[in-house]
Structures are given as structure tokens and as C-alpha cells.
Amino acid sequence: MVTLVEEPVDVAAVFRGGRLRPTAFLWRGRRYRVRRVLGTYRDLKGRYLELYYSVMSDTPEVYELRFSTDGMRWSLVRVHSEG
Amino acid sequence: MTQYVTHGLLRAADRGRDAGEEGRCVLHLDMDAYFASVEQRDVPLYRGRPLVVCHTSSDFCTHGVVATASYEARCWGVKAGMSVWEARSRCPHACFVHADIPKYLDNARRIRRLCERLSHRVEVFSIDEVFVDLTPLLRPCPPGEERWREALRVGRELKGEIRRRLGLTASVGIGPNKLVAKMASEFQKPDGLTLVTPEQLPDILAPLPVDRLVGVGERMRRHLRAMGVETVGDLARTPVELLEWKFGVMGRLLWEAAHGRDGSPVRAGGEEQEVKSFGHSLSLRGGTRDLEYLENTLLGLCDAVTRRMRREGYLGRTVALRLRVGYALGYARARSLDEYTDLTSPVYAAARDLLRREASSGLWTEPVTTVGVSVSQLRRREEGRQVTIWDIMDNREERLTAALDALRDRYGEGVVTRASLLGDFALSGMNLAR
């Protein structure tokens, strides 16, 4: 099941080897550690760059995070879950 | 595990039959169930399960068209182009997700860059298919067995790179030209690697059904069948004069293809490719007979089509309206404009007139489930269009359009929209003017 969320989240991220990687995020008061980054892609919205990350935490759900250079903001876009 | 088939690799002599193709070596890369594979890579929950990727404007993929089905879903008869409704009836336990075109485009760019490491002559045939001209790379190898062996090695390495860097599998075909390479990649899927040398062409092509040839669709197949042509071998034995008389230029191309001949070059990026039309269509949940709603939707589609035309630098003259009534009846109506244009108003005016005529035709025995518009008969903007007195007297639409384009270039496609489109269409989630 895919749940569209589109909510701002706080994200801890690391810059390494010229790449940006999220390491944890805070959503609705709960902290999620990023165990794996499954896939990434980038998209241009006008002159702004958006970086997307499909990540797993400690449960089977997959969270899709987005970093936008428009305001330098992180968002949780959607959640893929069983059911 | 990679499966591969070599045809004639160990034969002593191997030279192209036609002087123009001698020594050519073309690779065709075809990503396996591309959209679905990307989704299964990114979401482990979908792996090993039927997954259907949909083009749809509905939030829960209740209607629309299947873009791609995973191999697990294909076992249930689900395939690209099928309606979501039919896919759900065939495989109700499948996972249905929206197509995420930006994601697939970005991955396709990475795939193209991997191909460009092999050769500067890389042609992106579609979002999941690439042609690579290996001829320059293989020139140091003597023609024949050694060259084909090296080509196989290159193909294997490319597949490996794509798997390592992107976690995706591809099927590769290698041959003396694009036509043969593309057919070869279809012989072994998924994760295949197939070589077809010129010597093998008659044996391999002859027994194939004629619709396996690129360019032979259902209509052409019916025409050929009426002539007693069922296989590629039948087509090759048909006099080319007869095919030319029946099908014109296409007839000779078919005859050449039946003999495995294709002199078309691999067009590197940046080279001019002929664009024939620009179009967009939208599936409508449940269908509708509401003419005002259809006209509104059509307006948004015309906006998206002309926006892409302006971005690519084209003007067009023939406007086609495409409709699907119910789930079975699909048809199109077209009209040519007096002038070439890239503006929404004249395109929409023509499309809307066609729509109104169809609405009163009595053909709509069921609701309209898909509406689309396309513009063809194109010319490049620099070729110019005839400026009329009306353009000089009133160029407000041109100035407004230019201002809107500038806003969208800067802030993204959704920054401004028509008030009449605020509603279902704007919330469709489809960014049409990419």
C-alpha cells in the first residue's frame, strides 16, 4: 500500500564523497534511523533541484524522502507498506 | 544468471553481406520490465510479487493504463497498454503503483552515461532502450570471430555495470545493424545476451512470424496475411516490386528488413531526430459524458502539448483528437489549421470543435474514458510561419505565453495554471509538460 504523506520532516544527513545521504529523520514525534538507502534520483522543478531517497528504517516500510533546494527543505513524500 | 545464445560465433568466415554494413557492430540494450524493476529495487516489499505500474490520475490506481507489469504480473496476463480495470480483474492481488516518470528518467540518464563510456555513438531509442554503435570500439579487432567475441564481452560487461551500479537487469542484443540487434535482444529476456551474425540471419529470420519485424503492427500484419505472407521468410521471398506497389516506400523497407538489412545509423545525442508529433492523453476515472468537463480536460492537454512544442522549438499544423469510448472503442479525428502554430488557442479551438462534433455524433453509447490531443505536420520554429495582419495587431497571446513559459522554466510546471483547470485535472499528479 502506498500512502501519500507530503509532510515536512527534520532530517540528519551526511555529505560524503560528493553525495548527500540522510541518516535519520524525525516524523510525527518519532525518530527513524535510516538503515539503508535503496534508491535515489533527482528531478528539476524549474531552477530548483529535488533529490529523492527511498530508505528503510528498522521495519519493512519504505520511506521516500525529498530534499529540495527551494528553501533547503526535507519532506516525507510517501510510505510504502504491506497491506 | 546471465543466459546467452551465440549464433555462428565459431564459424571461420564472417563478413557482412552488404558493403554498407561490413564490419558494423551494433548493440541494443533493453531494460527488463523497466518501470516495475525500478520500483521493485527501491521497495523490497514489491520484490517477487506481481507489481503493476500505472499511468493514472486517480489516487488509488483505480483506473488508467498499465505502463509496465513486473514479470510476476505478466504470468497473470497483465501487460503494458492494458486498462487498469482489466489488469485488476486478471490479477487482483497485485500491487498497483503510480508511474514515477522523473525517477525513471534519472535512472535512464545514468544508463545512457554508462553506454557512452563504450562509444560516442549512443542513441536513446526510448526511456528503456538504447542503441550503441560498437564499430569504432571494435575496429582494432580483426573482422570475424574475434570481433564478435569481443562484442559479447563488451555486452556482458555493460550488463554487469548496470546491475552493479543501478541494481537493474537488461537484455542485450548484438548484430550487424540496429534492426538485427533489436530483434536479438528480444530472443532472450530477461537478463539475456544474444548475438546474431550476418551468416545466421536467413536461418533465424525466416521462420519468425512477420509481426516480429520492427514496424509491422497488427494492421500491416493483416495486409501481409491477405497476400499469403505469414513469416519473415515469406516476406523475403515476395518480389520487392510487389511490396513497393502495395505499400510504397514502406514496402521496400519491409523487404530490406526481411533480409536483415538496415542501413540506418545509430544517431548520437544531439543529432537531429525527426519528431513527427507531440501529444498527450488522459484516462478519466469511470468515464464521463460531461462535455464541459471534457473540454476543460482538453484545454489542459492542449496547454501541455504546446508547451512541449515551444520548448523543443516546433510549430505544427494538424490537430488530432483521440478518444476512447467505454473500454473498447478508440478512434481519432483530425483537422489541419490554416497556419502553423505553437499556441494553445488555435490548437484548442480545433480540438474542441472536433470534440463537440463527436459529442453530437451519436457514437458515445458509453462514457468517454480517455481523451487525448496531438499535433503533427511539424516544422522547426526557425523555418518560420506566415505572420498575418492579426498577429501584428494582437500578439497578446504570444506575449502572455512567453511570460508563462518563463515562469514555469524558473519555478516549475505547477507554478501557474488556468483557473478553469483548478480541480481534478490539476490534482491529477501528472506533470505532463516534462
Short mmCIF file of N, CA and C in Angstrom, two decimals, chain B residues 9-128:
data_model
loop_
_atom_site.label_atom_id
_atom_site.label_comp_id
_atom_site.label_asym_id
_atom_site.label_seq_id
_atom_site.Cartn_x
_atom_site.Cartn_y
_atom_site.Cartn_z
N LEU B 9 29.22 -18.07 -33.74
CA LEU B 9 30.43 -17.43 -33.24
C LEU B 9 31.68 -18.15 -33.69
N LEU B 10 31.60 -19.52 -33.80
CA LEU B 10 32.79 -20.27 -34.10
C LEU B 10 32.99 -20.48 -35.59
N ARG B 11 32.19 -19.87 -36.40
CA ARG B 11 32.38 -20.03 -37.84
C ARG B 11 33.61 -19.25 -38.28
N ALA B 12 34.25 -19.76 -39.29
CA ALA B 12 35.54 -19.19 -39.68
C ALA B 12 35.37 -17.84 -40.35
N ALA B 13 34.47 -17.76 -41.30
CA ALA B 13 34.31 -16.52 -42.06
C ALA B 13 33.08 -15.79 -41.57
N ASP B 14 33.19 -14.51 -41.47
CA ASP B 14 32.03 -13.75 -41.00
C ASP B 14 32.15 -12.34 -41.55
N ARG B 15 31.56 -12.13 -42.69
CA ARG B 15 31.59 -10.78 -43.24
C ARG B 15 30.17 -10.35 -43.57
N GLY B 16 29.89 -9.10 -43.39
CA GLY B 16 28.56 -8.58 -43.72
C GLY B 16 28.27 -8.76 -45.18
N ARG B 17 27.01 -8.98 -45.48
CA ARG B 17 26.65 -9.23 -46.87
C ARG B 17 26.65 -7.96 -47.69
N ASP B 18 26.34 -6.87 -47.07
CA ASP B 18 26.23 -5.64 -47.82
C ASP B 18 27.44 -4.77 -47.53
N ALA B 19 27.96 -4.14 -48.56
CA ALA B 19 29.17 -3.34 -48.39
C ALA B 19 28.95 -2.26 -47.34
N GLY B 20 27.70 -1.72 -47.31
CA GLY B 20 27.47 -0.63 -46.37
C GLY B 20 27.49 -1.08 -44.94
N GLU B 21 27.25 -2.35 -44.68
CA GLU B 21 27.17 -2.82 -43.30
C GLU B 21 28.41 -3.58 -42.90
N GLU B 22 29.38 -3.76 -43.81
CA GLU B 22 30.52 -4.59 -43.50
C GLU B 22 31.24 -4.08 -42.27
N GLY B 23 31.46 -4.98 -41.33
CA GLY B 23 32.21 -4.62 -40.15
C GLY B 23 31.40 -3.89 -39.10
N ARG B 24 30.17 -3.51 -39.39
CA ARG B 24 29.36 -2.81 -38.39
C ARG B 24 28.99 -3.74 -37.25
N CYS B 25 28.95 -3.17 -36.08
CA CYS B 25 28.51 -3.94 -34.93
C CYS B 25 27.69 -3.02 -34.04
N VAL B 26 26.43 -3.36 -33.86
CA VAL B 26 25.52 -2.53 -33.09
C VAL B 26 24.99 -3.32 -31.90
N LEU B 27 24.91 -2.64 -30.77
CA LEU B 27 24.37 -3.26 -29.55
C LEU B 27 23.04 -2.59 -29.22
N HIS B 28 22.06 -3.40 -28.88
CA HIS B 28 20.76 -2.88 -28.43
C HIS B 28 20.56 -3.29 -26.98
N LEU B 29 20.35 -2.30 -26.12
CA LEU B 29 20.13 -2.54 -24.70
C LEU B 29 18.66 -2.30 -24.39
N ASP B 30 18.02 -3.27 -23.77
CA ASP B 30 16.59 -3.18 -23.45
C ASP B 30 16.42 -3.53 -21.97
N MET B 31 16.07 -2.54 -21.18
CA MET B 31 15.89 -2.79 -19.74
C MET B 31 14.70 -3.72 -19.53
N ASP B 32 14.86 -4.65 -18.61
CA ASP B 32 13.82 -5.64 -18.34
C ASP B 32 12.73 -5.06 -17.44
N ALA B 33 11.48 -5.06 -17.97
CA ALA B 33 10.32 -4.57 -17.19
C ALA B 33 10.73 -3.31 -16.42
N TYR B 34 11.20 -2.32 -17.15
CA TYR B 34 11.97 -1.22 -16.57
C TYR B 34 11.29 -0.53 -15.39
N PHE B 35 10.11 0.04 -15.62
CA PHE B 35 9.47 0.79 -14.54
C PHE B 35 9.27 -0.10 -13.31
N ALA B 36 8.77 -1.30 -13.57
CA ALA B 36 8.49 -2.21 -12.45
C ALA B 36 9.78 -2.62 -11.75
N SER B 37 10.84 -2.81 -12.51
CA SER B 37 12.12 -3.21 -11.91
C SER B 37 12.67 -2.11 -11.00
N VAL B 38 12.51 -0.86 -11.43
CA VAL B 38 12.99 0.25 -10.59
C VAL B 38 12.20 0.28 -9.28
N GLU B 39 10.90 0.11 -9.38
CA GLU B 39 10.08 0.13 -8.16
C GLU B 39 10.42 -1.05 -7.25
N GLN B 40 10.65 -2.21 -7.82
CA GLN B 40 10.98 -3.37 -7.00
C GLN B 40 12.37 -3.23 -6.38
N ARG B 41 13.25 -2.54 -7.07
CA ARG B 41 14.57 -2.28 -6.49
C ARG B 41 14.45 -1.36 -5.28
N ASP B 42 13.61 -0.33 -5.40
CA ASP B 42 13.51 0.68 -4.35
C ASP B 42 12.60 0.28 -3.19
N VAL B 43 11.72 -0.67 -3.41
CA VAL B 43 10.77 -1.09 -2.37
C VAL B 43 10.80 -2.60 -2.27
N PRO B 44 11.57 -3.15 -1.33
CA PRO B 44 11.68 -4.61 -1.21
C PRO B 44 10.34 -5.32 -1.05
N LEU B 45 9.33 -4.62 -0.52
CA LEU B 45 8.00 -5.22 -0.35
C LEU B 45 7.44 -5.71 -1.68
N TYR B 46 7.87 -5.10 -2.79
CA TYR B 46 7.31 -5.44 -4.10
C TYR B 46 8.09 -6.56 -4.80
N ARG B 47 9.22 -6.95 -4.22
CA ARG B 47 10.05 -7.93 -4.95
C ARG B 47 9.41 -9.30 -4.90
N GLY B 48 9.49 -9.99 -6.04
CA GLY B 48 8.95 -11.34 -6.13
C GLY B 48 7.43 -11.40 -6.15
N ARG B 49 6.80 -10.23 -6.27
CA ARG B 49 5.33 -10.18 -6.27
C ARG B 49 4.86 -9.51 -7.54
N PRO B 50 3.60 -9.80 -7.93
CA PRO B 50 3.06 -9.09 -9.10
C PRO B 50 2.96 -7.59 -8.79
N LEU B 51 3.56 -6.79 -9.65
CA LEU B 51 3.54 -5.34 -9.49
C LEU B 51 3.12 -4.72 -10.80
N VAL B 52 2.18 -3.80 -10.73
CA VAL B 52 1.69 -3.12 -11.93
C VAL B 52 1.92 -1.63 -11.78
N VAL B 53 2.66 -1.05 -12.70
CA VAL B 53 2.93 0.38 -12.69
C VAL B 53 1.95 1.04 -13.66
N CYS B 54 1.23 2.05 -13.15
CA CYS B 54 0.10 2.59 -13.91
C CYS B 54 0.31 4.05 -14.28
N HIS B 55 -0.16 4.40 -15.45
CA HIS B 55 -0.37 5.81 -15.81
C HIS B 55 -1.81 6.11 -15.42
N THR B 56 -1.98 6.94 -14.41
CA THR B 56 -3.34 7.18 -13.92
C THR B 56 -3.41 8.52 -13.23
N SER B 57 -4.60 9.10 -13.21
CA SER B 57 -4.80 10.34 -12.47
C SER B 57 -5.52 10.07 -11.15
N SER B 58 -5.82 8.82 -10.87
CA SER B 58 -6.54 8.50 -9.64
C SER B 58 -5.55 8.28 -8.51
N ASP B 59 -5.97 8.58 -7.28
CA ASP B 59 -5.07 8.44 -6.15
C ASP B 59 -4.75 6.98 -5.85
N PHE B 60 -5.70 6.08 -6.14
CA PHE B 60 -5.51 4.69 -5.74
C PHE B 60 -5.42 3.75 -6.95
N CYS B 61 -5.01 4.30 -8.09
CA CYS B 61 -4.85 3.49 -9.31
C CYS B 61 -6.10 2.67 -9.59
N THR B 62 -7.25 3.33 -9.54
CA THR B 62 -8.49 2.61 -9.81
C THR B 62 -8.79 2.58 -11.30
N HIS B 63 -8.15 3.45 -12.06
CA HIS B 63 -8.36 3.44 -13.50
C HIS B 63 -7.06 3.89 -14.17
N GLY B 64 -7.06 3.88 -15.47
CA GLY B 64 -5.87 4.30 -16.20
C GLY B 64 -5.36 3.17 -17.08
N VAL B 65 -4.08 3.27 -17.39
CA VAL B 65 -3.47 2.34 -18.32
C VAL B 65 -2.24 1.73 -17.67
N VAL B 66 -2.00 0.48 -17.92
CA VAL B 66 -0.80 -0.18 -17.41
C VAL B 66 0.41 0.33 -18.21
N ALA B 67 1.38 0.89 -17.49
CA ALA B 67 2.63 1.31 -18.13
C ALA B 67 3.57 0.12 -18.27
N THR B 68 3.76 -0.59 -17.17
CA THR B 68 4.62 -1.78 -17.17
C THR B 68 4.11 -2.75 -16.11
N ALA B 69 4.26 -4.02 -16.38
CA ALA B 69 3.96 -5.04 -15.38
C ALA B 69 5.23 -5.81 -15.07
N SER B 70 5.42 -6.15 -13.79
CA SER B 70 6.58 -6.99 -13.45
C SER B 70 6.39 -8.36 -14.08
N TYR B 71 7.48 -9.12 -14.14
CA TYR B 71 7.37 -10.45 -14.74
C TYR B 71 6.39 -11.32 -13.95
N GLU B 72 6.32 -11.10 -12.64
CA GLU B 72 5.37 -11.87 -11.84
C GLU B 72 3.94 -11.56 -12.25
N ALA B 73 3.67 -10.29 -12.58
CA ALA B 73 2.32 -9.90 -13.00
C ALA B 73 2.03 -10.38 -14.42
N ARG B 74 3.08 -10.44 -15.25
CA ARG B 74 2.88 -10.89 -16.63
C ARG B 74 2.42 -12.34 -16.68
N CYS B 75 2.78 -13.12 -15.67
CA CYS B 75 2.32 -14.52 -15.62
C CYS B 75 0.80 -14.60 -15.54
N TRP B 76 0.20 -13.50 -15.07
CA TRP B 76 -1.26 -13.46 -14.97
C TRP B 76 -1.91 -12.79 -16.18
N GLY B 77 -1.11 -12.54 -17.18
CA GLY B 77 -1.65 -11.94 -18.40
C GLY B 77 -1.70 -10.43 -18.40
N VAL B 78 -1.10 -9.80 -17.40
CA VAL B 78 -1.10 -8.34 -17.36
C VAL B 78 0.02 -7.83 -18.26
N LYS B 79 -0.28 -6.85 -19.10
CA LYS B 79 0.77 -6.32 -19.97
C LYS B 79 0.55 -4.83 -20.23
N ALA B 80 1.60 -4.20 -20.71
CA ALA B 80 1.57 -2.76 -20.97
C ALA B 80 0.47 -2.42 -21.98
N GLY B 81 -0.21 -1.32 -21.73
CA GLY B 81 -1.27 -0.89 -22.63
C GLY B 81 -2.64 -1.36 -22.21
N MET B 82 -2.68 -2.33 -21.36
CA MET B 82 -3.96 -2.86 -20.86
C MET B 82 -4.58 -1.83 -19.91
N SER B 83 -5.90 -1.81 -19.83
CA SER B 83 -6.53 -0.92 -18.86
C SER B 83 -6.28 -1.44 -17.45
N VAL B 84 -6.21 -0.52 -16.50
CA VAL B 84 -6.01 -0.93 -15.10
C VAL B 84 -7.17 -1.80 -14.64
N TRP B 85 -8.34 -1.47 -15.13
CA TRP B 85 -9.54 -2.25 -14.77
C TRP B 85 -9.35 -3.71 -15.14
N GLU B 86 -8.86 -3.96 -16.37
CA GLU B 86 -8.64 -5.33 -16.81
C GLU B 86 -7.50 -5.98 -16.03
N ALA B 87 -6.44 -5.19 -15.77
CA ALA B 87 -5.31 -5.74 -15.01
C ALA B 87 -5.76 -6.19 -13.62
N ARG B 88 -6.63 -5.40 -13.01
CA ARG B 88 -7.13 -5.77 -11.66
C ARG B 88 -7.98 -7.02 -11.72
N SER B 89 -8.73 -7.17 -12.80
CA SER B 89 -9.56 -8.38 -12.88
C SER B 89 -8.69 -9.62 -13.13
N ARG B 90 -7.58 -9.44 -13.85
CA ARG B 90 -6.70 -10.57 -14.11
C ARG B 90 -5.84 -10.92 -12.90
N CYS B 91 -5.45 -9.90 -12.16
CA CYS B 91 -4.51 -10.10 -11.05
C CYS B 91 -4.89 -9.20 -9.89
N PRO B 92 -5.96 -9.54 -9.21
CA PRO B 92 -6.46 -8.64 -8.15
C PRO B 92 -5.51 -8.53 -6.96
N HIS B 93 -4.61 -9.49 -6.80
CA HIS B 93 -3.72 -9.44 -5.64
C HIS B 93 -2.42 -8.70 -5.94
N ALA B 94 -2.32 -8.15 -7.15
CA ALA B 94 -1.09 -7.41 -7.49
C ALA B 94 -1.03 -6.09 -6.73
N CYS B 95 0.18 -5.56 -6.60
CA CYS B 95 0.37 -4.21 -6.07
C CYS B 95 0.30 -3.25 -7.25
N PHE B 96 -0.46 -2.19 -7.09
CA PHE B 96 -0.63 -1.19 -8.15
C PHE B 96 -0.03 0.12 -7.66
N VAL B 97 0.91 0.68 -8.45
CA VAL B 97 1.56 1.93 -8.06
C VAL B 97 1.54 2.90 -9.24
N HIS B 98 1.66 4.20 -8.90
CA HIS B 98 1.74 5.22 -9.94
C HIS B 98 3.10 5.18 -10.62
N ALA B 99 3.10 5.44 -11.91
CA ALA B 99 4.36 5.61 -12.62
C ALA B 99 5.03 6.89 -12.12
N ASP B 100 6.32 6.80 -11.82
CA ASP B 100 7.08 7.95 -11.32
C ASP B 100 8.11 8.31 -12.40
N ILE B 101 7.65 9.05 -13.40
CA ILE B 101 8.48 9.29 -14.58
C ILE B 101 9.81 9.97 -14.26
N PRO B 102 9.86 10.98 -13.37
CA PRO B 102 11.16 11.59 -13.07
C PRO B 102 12.18 10.56 -12.58
N LYS B 103 11.73 9.61 -11.79
CA LYS B 103 12.64 8.58 -11.28
C LYS B 103 13.20 7.75 -12.43
N TYR B 104 12.31 7.35 -13.36
CA TYR B 104 12.76 6.51 -14.46
C TYR B 104 13.65 7.30 -15.41
N LEU B 105 13.35 8.58 -15.58
CA LEU B 105 14.19 9.41 -16.45
C LEU B 105 15.59 9.55 -15.87
N ASP B 106 15.68 9.77 -14.57
CA ASP B 106 17.00 9.93 -13.96
C ASP B 106 17.82 8.66 -14.06
N ASN B 107 17.18 7.52 -13.83
CA ASN B 107 17.89 6.25 -13.98
C ASN B 107 18.29 6.02 -15.44
N ALA B 108 17.42 6.44 -16.37
CA ALA B 108 17.74 6.29 -17.79
C ALA B 108 18.96 7.13 -18.17
N ARG B 109 19.08 8.31 -17.56
CA ARG B 109 20.26 9.15 -17.82
C ARG B 109 21.53 8.44 -17.35
N ARG B 110 21.45 7.79 -16.21
CA ARG B 110 22.63 7.08 -15.71
C ARG B 110 22.99 5.91 -16.62
N ILE B 111 21.96 5.25 -17.11
CA ILE B 111 22.21 4.12 -18.03
C ILE B 111 22.88 4.63 -19.30
N ARG B 112 22.38 5.77 -19.80
CA ARG B 112 22.95 6.34 -21.02
C ARG B 112 24.42 6.69 -20.80
N ARG B 113 24.74 7.23 -19.62
CA ARG B 113 26.15 7.60 -19.36
C ARG B 113 27.04 6.37 -19.34
N LEU B 114 26.52 5.25 -18.81
CA LEU B 114 27.30 4.02 -18.83
C LEU B 114 27.55 3.57 -20.27
N CYS B 115 26.53 3.70 -21.12
CA CYS B 115 26.70 3.33 -22.52
C CYS B 115 27.70 4.24 -23.22
N GLU B 116 27.70 5.51 -22.86
CA GLU B 116 28.59 6.47 -23.51
C GLU B 116 30.05 6.24 -23.19
N ARG B 117 30.31 5.41 -22.17
CA ARG B 117 31.71 5.04 -21.90
C ARG B 117 32.25 4.13 -23.00
N LEU B 118 31.33 3.44 -23.68
CA LEU B 118 31.75 2.49 -24.72
C LEU B 118 31.94 3.18 -26.07
N SER B 119 31.07 4.14 -26.35
CA SER B 119 31.09 4.74 -27.68
C SER B 119 30.44 6.10 -27.63
N HIS B 120 30.87 6.99 -28.51
CA HIS B 120 30.23 8.31 -28.56
C HIS B 120 28.93 8.23 -29.36
N ARG B 121 28.74 7.11 -30.07
CA ARG B 121 27.53 6.97 -30.89
C ARG B 121 26.49 6.17 -30.10
N VAL B 122 25.76 6.89 -29.26
CA VAL B 122 24.74 6.26 -28.43
C VAL B 122 23.41 6.92 -28.75
N GLU B 123 22.43 6.10 -29.09
CA GLU B 123 21.10 6.62 -29.45
C GLU B 123 20.09 6.14 -28.42
N VAL B 124 19.44 7.09 -27.76
CA VAL B 124 18.39 6.75 -26.82
C VAL B 124 17.12 6.52 -27.63
N PHE B 125 16.73 5.26 -27.76
CA PHE B 125 15.58 4.92 -28.61
C PHE B 125 14.27 5.15 -27.84
N SER B 126 14.27 4.87 -26.57
CA SER B 126 13.13 5.14 -25.71
C SER B 126 13.65 5.23 -24.29
N ILE B 127 12.75 5.40 -23.34
CA ILE B 127 13.21 5.57 -21.95
C ILE B 127 13.93 4.32 -21.46
N ASP B 128 13.67 3.16 -22.05
CA ASP B 128 14.32 1.94 -21.56
C ASP B 128 15.09 1.18 -22.65
#
